[in-house]
Amino acid sequence: MAGRLAGKVALISGGARGQGEAEARLFSKEGAQVVLGDILIEAGQKVAADIAAQGGQATFVKLDVTQEADWQQAVATAVRTYGKLDILVNNAGIFRTEGVEATSRELWDQVVAVNQTGVWLGMKYAVPALRKAGGGSIINISSGAGIIGSGFAAAYHGTKGAVRLLSKTAAIEYAKEGIRINSVHPGVVDTEMIRGTLNQEGMHAIIGAHPLGRMGTVEDIAYGVLYLASDEASFVTGAELVIDGGYTAQ
Ligand code: NAD
């Protein structure tokens, strides 16, 4: 199959909806074989079936990114089904708005487990497969919230900042093996994550905070992730790709 990812095998966490779903669909259009993992089993299976119905190759695996055994299973599924693994997108994430004092220990641990530990585990278990494939690309989805603060969402900011630097140090660790690792920093993107959190007024305020005057779309982010996943980015590692309509430029 032709395309910017022809011959590549990709694993995408949080692929059942939102940005992960868009990345799975775009990667497939660009020639990749895709394994998508999520805790939303029905939705994930439907995305994989849709991709297959359109002539692509996609497999869903149940993946809770906080669970080591799930990661091992997901990587093994990619290798067993498609013969190798070239690309990992650590996309799964959760958003909580609480500030420092309003954050309970339980909430803190949950956000860290998914957004931060989940990214580390993904890299830990994907790297051996990427190494076997002769190199590869890991894209860790951070956020504008990993670059600047906001005065709320303490655990979210903390974890997204951690993803930014974890990506850079891992990029250095694995550069000699041809494994590139970059972080992506979306502005506010129109997905259920945001729709479930903001009222109409909050939406308007958020849109106004983006110099380009709108929220991002899932495709806006997916095209950036596609670039980093592809060989077009073969000299790009340890970088942070900001896709935020100018939000963090202010
Ligand atoms: P979303 O809520 O639509 O999608 C997140 C996906 O992750 C869902 O399918 C969910 O089921 C999955 N997920 C949650 N916990 C999981 C777990 N433990 N294991 C596996 N999967 C799990 O949100 P989205 O906007 O598509 O978010 C994708 C990524 O982009 C996240 O990392 C998010 O933090 C980041 N991000 C989002 C925005 C935004 O405004 N939407 C902005 C910046 C960064």
XYZ file of C-alpha atoms and ligand atoms in Angstrom:
294
model
C 0.000 0.000 0.000
C 1.269 3.489 -0.833
C 1.301 6.317 1.681
C 3.434 8.224 4.141
C 3.428 5.229 6.540
C 3.526 2.444 3.958
C 4.891 -0.774 5.465
C 4.755 0.500 9.054
C 2.982 -1.035 12.029
C 1.621 1.345 14.669
C 0.204 0.911 18.171
C -2.020 3.745 19.412
C -3.278 3.950 23.002
C -6.656 5.576 23.618
C -7.608 4.773 20.032
C -11.331 4.242 20.608
C -12.331 7.895 20.229
C -11.092 11.475 19.941
C -7.572 12.146 18.795
C -6.460 8.508 19.030
C -9.286 7.428 16.742
C -8.391 10.164 14.222
C -4.752 9.055 14.303
C -5.731 5.421 13.748
C -7.865 6.363 10.744
C -5.234 8.699 9.261
C -2.384 6.233 9.810
C -4.400 3.557 8.042
C -5.128 5.883 5.096
C -1.387 6.471 4.886
C -0.628 2.769 4.600
C 0.057 1.672 8.189
C -1.257 -1.451 9.855
C -2.746 -0.278 13.128
C -3.295 -1.786 16.548
C -5.504 0.407 18.673
C -5.849 -0.094 22.397
C -8.343 1.354 24.842
C -10.465 0.579 27.892
C -13.572 1.399 25.788
C -13.922 -2.018 24.223
C -17.046 -1.649 22.082
C -16.049 1.743 20.696
C -12.528 0.500 19.962
C -13.748 -2.604 18.181
C -16.055 -0.429 16.079
C -13.184 1.854 14.986
C -11.093 -1.176 13.990
C -14.021 -2.677 12.068
C -14.673 0.649 10.287
C -11.041 0.901 9.216
C -11.155 -2.669 7.920
C -14.417 -1.941 6.067
C -12.600 0.855 4.266
C -9.855 -1.484 3.125
C -7.366 -0.859 5.915
C -5.845 -3.255 8.432
C -6.630 -2.592 12.079
C -6.879 -4.664 15.245
C -8.354 -3.639 18.586
C -6.825 -4.757 21.879
C -8.126 -4.118 25.374
C -5.438 -1.887 26.857
C -5.530 -0.181 30.214
C -2.328 1.858 30.036
C -1.812 1.581 33.798
C -1.446 -2.215 33.529
C 1.899 -3.753 32.559
C 0.326 -7.035 31.426
C -1.985 -5.137 29.050
C 0.963 -3.368 27.457
C 2.847 -6.637 27.011
C -0.254 -8.109 25.401
C -0.763 -5.108 23.098
C 2.827 -5.143 21.830
C 2.677 -8.927 21.388
C -0.559 -8.554 19.400
C 1.092 -6.092 17.004
C 4.088 -8.379 16.480
C 1.979 -11.528 16.159
C -0.607 -9.973 13.825
C 1.556 -7.743 11.631
C 5.072 -9.124 12.186
C 6.678 -6.136 13.943
C 6.149 -2.757 15.601
C 7.523 0.546 14.219
C 5.431 3.265 15.869
C 3.923 3.847 19.317
C 1.548 6.726 19.998
C 1.069 7.196 23.745
C -2.209 9.080 23.373
C -4.482 7.813 26.185
C -5.083 10.424 28.846
C -7.566 11.773 31.369
C -8.310 15.369 32.356
C -9.280 16.570 35.838
C -9.813 20.244 36.675
C -9.097 20.283 40.445
C -6.430 22.606 41.813
C -3.789 21.698 44.411
C -5.972 21.615 47.537
C -9.092 20.231 45.876
C -7.114 17.293 44.502
C -7.565 14.177 46.625
C -4.792 11.633 46.941
C -6.934 9.198 44.971
C -7.504 11.639 42.094
C -3.803 12.530 41.989
C -2.768 8.877 41.851
C -5.309 8.136 39.121
C -4.158 10.986 36.859
C -0.501 10.107 37.394
C -1.209 6.428 36.700
C -2.858 7.080 33.340
C -1.091 10.189 31.999
C 2.425 9.624 33.296
C 2.987 6.010 34.350
C 0.999 4.892 31.282
C 3.390 6.727 28.955
C 6.450 5.285 30.655
C 5.037 1.748 30.557
C 4.180 2.140 26.872
C 7.761 3.083 26.061
C 9.201 0.362 28.330
C 7.302 -2.424 26.583
C 7.365 -1.047 23.016
C 11.082 -0.256 22.853
C 12.241 -3.913 22.619
C 9.907 -4.431 19.633
C 11.010 -1.186 17.961
C 14.631 -2.212 18.501
C 13.928 -5.543 16.819
C 12.351 -3.693 13.883
C 15.619 -1.741 13.475
C 14.341 1.535 14.955
C 11.091 3.422 15.132
C 9.156 6.405 16.389
C 7.396 7.078 19.683
C 5.044 10.023 19.975
C 3.944 10.987 23.475
C 0.865 13.188 23.652
C 1.470 15.886 26.243
C -0.438 19.195 26.055
C -0.066 22.942 26.096
C -0.666 22.189 29.778
C 2.745 20.505 29.756
C 4.396 23.802 28.853
C 2.463 26.528 30.709
C 0.296 26.625 33.843
C -3.317 27.718 34.225
C -4.058 27.930 37.956
C -6.178 24.782 37.970
C -5.939 21.109 36.915
C -2.884 20.548 39.105
C -2.450 16.818 38.483
C -3.054 17.223 34.761
C -0.401 19.943 34.398
C 2.026 17.969 36.541
C 1.676 14.816 34.476
C 1.764 16.569 31.109
C 4.917 18.448 32.135
C 6.443 15.120 33.146
C 5.616 13.616 29.739
C 7.464 16.473 28.034
C 10.738 15.822 29.873
C 10.387 12.042 29.978
C 10.186 12.195 26.186
C 13.362 14.246 25.915
C 15.463 12.048 28.181
C 14.175 8.864 26.501
C 14.965 10.434 23.109
C 18.600 10.759 24.178
C 18.653 7.255 25.701
C 17.471 5.569 22.496
C 18.834 7.861 19.754
C 21.748 5.529 18.992
C 19.285 2.731 18.279
C 17.334 4.772 15.755
C 14.336 5.126 18.012
C 13.031 8.689 17.851
C 10.887 10.023 20.694
C 8.981 13.305 20.563
C 6.150 14.981 22.454
C 3.100 16.693 20.966
C 1.411 19.621 22.702
C -2.138 20.255 21.527
C -4.100 23.343 22.483
C -7.727 22.756 23.388
C -9.118 20.169 20.994
C -12.800 19.539 20.371
C -13.222 16.046 21.851
C -15.341 14.463 24.564
C -12.584 15.225 27.062
C -13.364 18.918 26.738
C -17.071 18.679 25.980
C -17.485 16.744 29.228
C -15.732 19.437 31.269
C -16.675 22.875 29.955
C -20.029 24.657 29.823
C -20.954 27.063 26.987
C -19.325 30.001 28.745
C -16.123 28.053 29.348
C -16.059 27.016 25.692
C -16.227 30.655 24.556
C -13.464 31.648 26.957
C -11.277 28.807 25.684
C -11.840 29.690 22.049
C -10.983 33.317 22.826
C -7.694 32.205 24.415
C -6.500 30.757 21.095
C -5.129 33.494 18.792
C -6.384 31.572 15.750
C -9.899 31.977 17.199
C -11.041 28.379 17.364
C -10.457 25.073 19.119
C -8.287 22.469 17.455
C -9.790 19.546 15.554
C -8.647 15.975 15.958
C -7.259 16.148 12.408
C -5.127 19.200 13.295
C -3.327 17.031 15.834
C -3.338 13.798 13.836
C -1.409 15.397 10.942
C 1.352 16.470 13.340
C 1.525 13.006 14.867
C 1.612 11.515 11.354
C 4.625 13.668 10.482
C 6.542 12.583 13.600
C 5.633 8.937 12.971
C 6.831 9.022 9.376
C 10.354 8.907 7.951
C 9.882 12.560 6.919
C 10.822 13.299 10.549
C 13.938 11.099 10.503
C 16.114 13.908 11.987
C 13.558 14.898 14.631
C 13.946 13.540 18.160
C 13.560 15.017 21.634
C 11.433 17.765 20.098
C 8.132 19.220 21.274
C 5.622 19.841 18.527
C 3.163 22.527 19.594
C -0.172 22.430 17.728
C -2.251 24.969 19.615
C -3.495 27.826 17.464
C -0.977 30.118 19.170
C -2.210 29.434 22.718
C 1.221 29.059 24.317
C 2.812 31.796 22.183
C 1.192 34.512 24.313
P -10.772 11.663 24.784
O -11.248 11.642 26.182
O -11.768 11.810 23.690
O -9.898 10.354 24.459
C -9.051 9.775 25.394
C -9.037 8.277 25.162
O -8.149 7.693 26.127
C -10.422 7.637 25.354
O -10.698 6.750 24.296
C -10.276 6.916 26.688
O -11.095 5.777 26.813
C -8.801 6.548 26.657
N -8.305 6.212 27.991
C -8.533 6.848 29.168
N -7.957 6.181 30.174
C -7.361 5.093 29.632
C -6.597 4.002 30.156
N -6.358 3.885 31.476
N -6.118 3.092 29.292
C -6.374 3.193 27.959
N -7.093 4.161 27.411
C -7.577 5.109 28.242
O -9.713 12.845 24.739
P -8.696 13.354 23.591
O -8.851 14.816 23.503
O -8.779 12.545 22.372
O -7.300 13.073 24.344
C -6.201 12.429 23.742
C -4.923 12.931 24.369
O -4.742 14.326 24.062
C -4.880 12.836 25.895
O -3.595 12.424 26.319
C -5.153 14.258 26.336
O -4.649 14.526 27.620
C -4.449 15.036 25.246
N -4.878 16.416 25.092
C -6.185 16.705 24.881
C -6.556 18.027 24.714
C -7.981 18.424 24.457
O -8.289 19.609 24.545
N -8.865 17.518 24.107
C -5.598 19.031 24.770
C -4.270 18.700 24.978
C -3.920 17.376 25.134
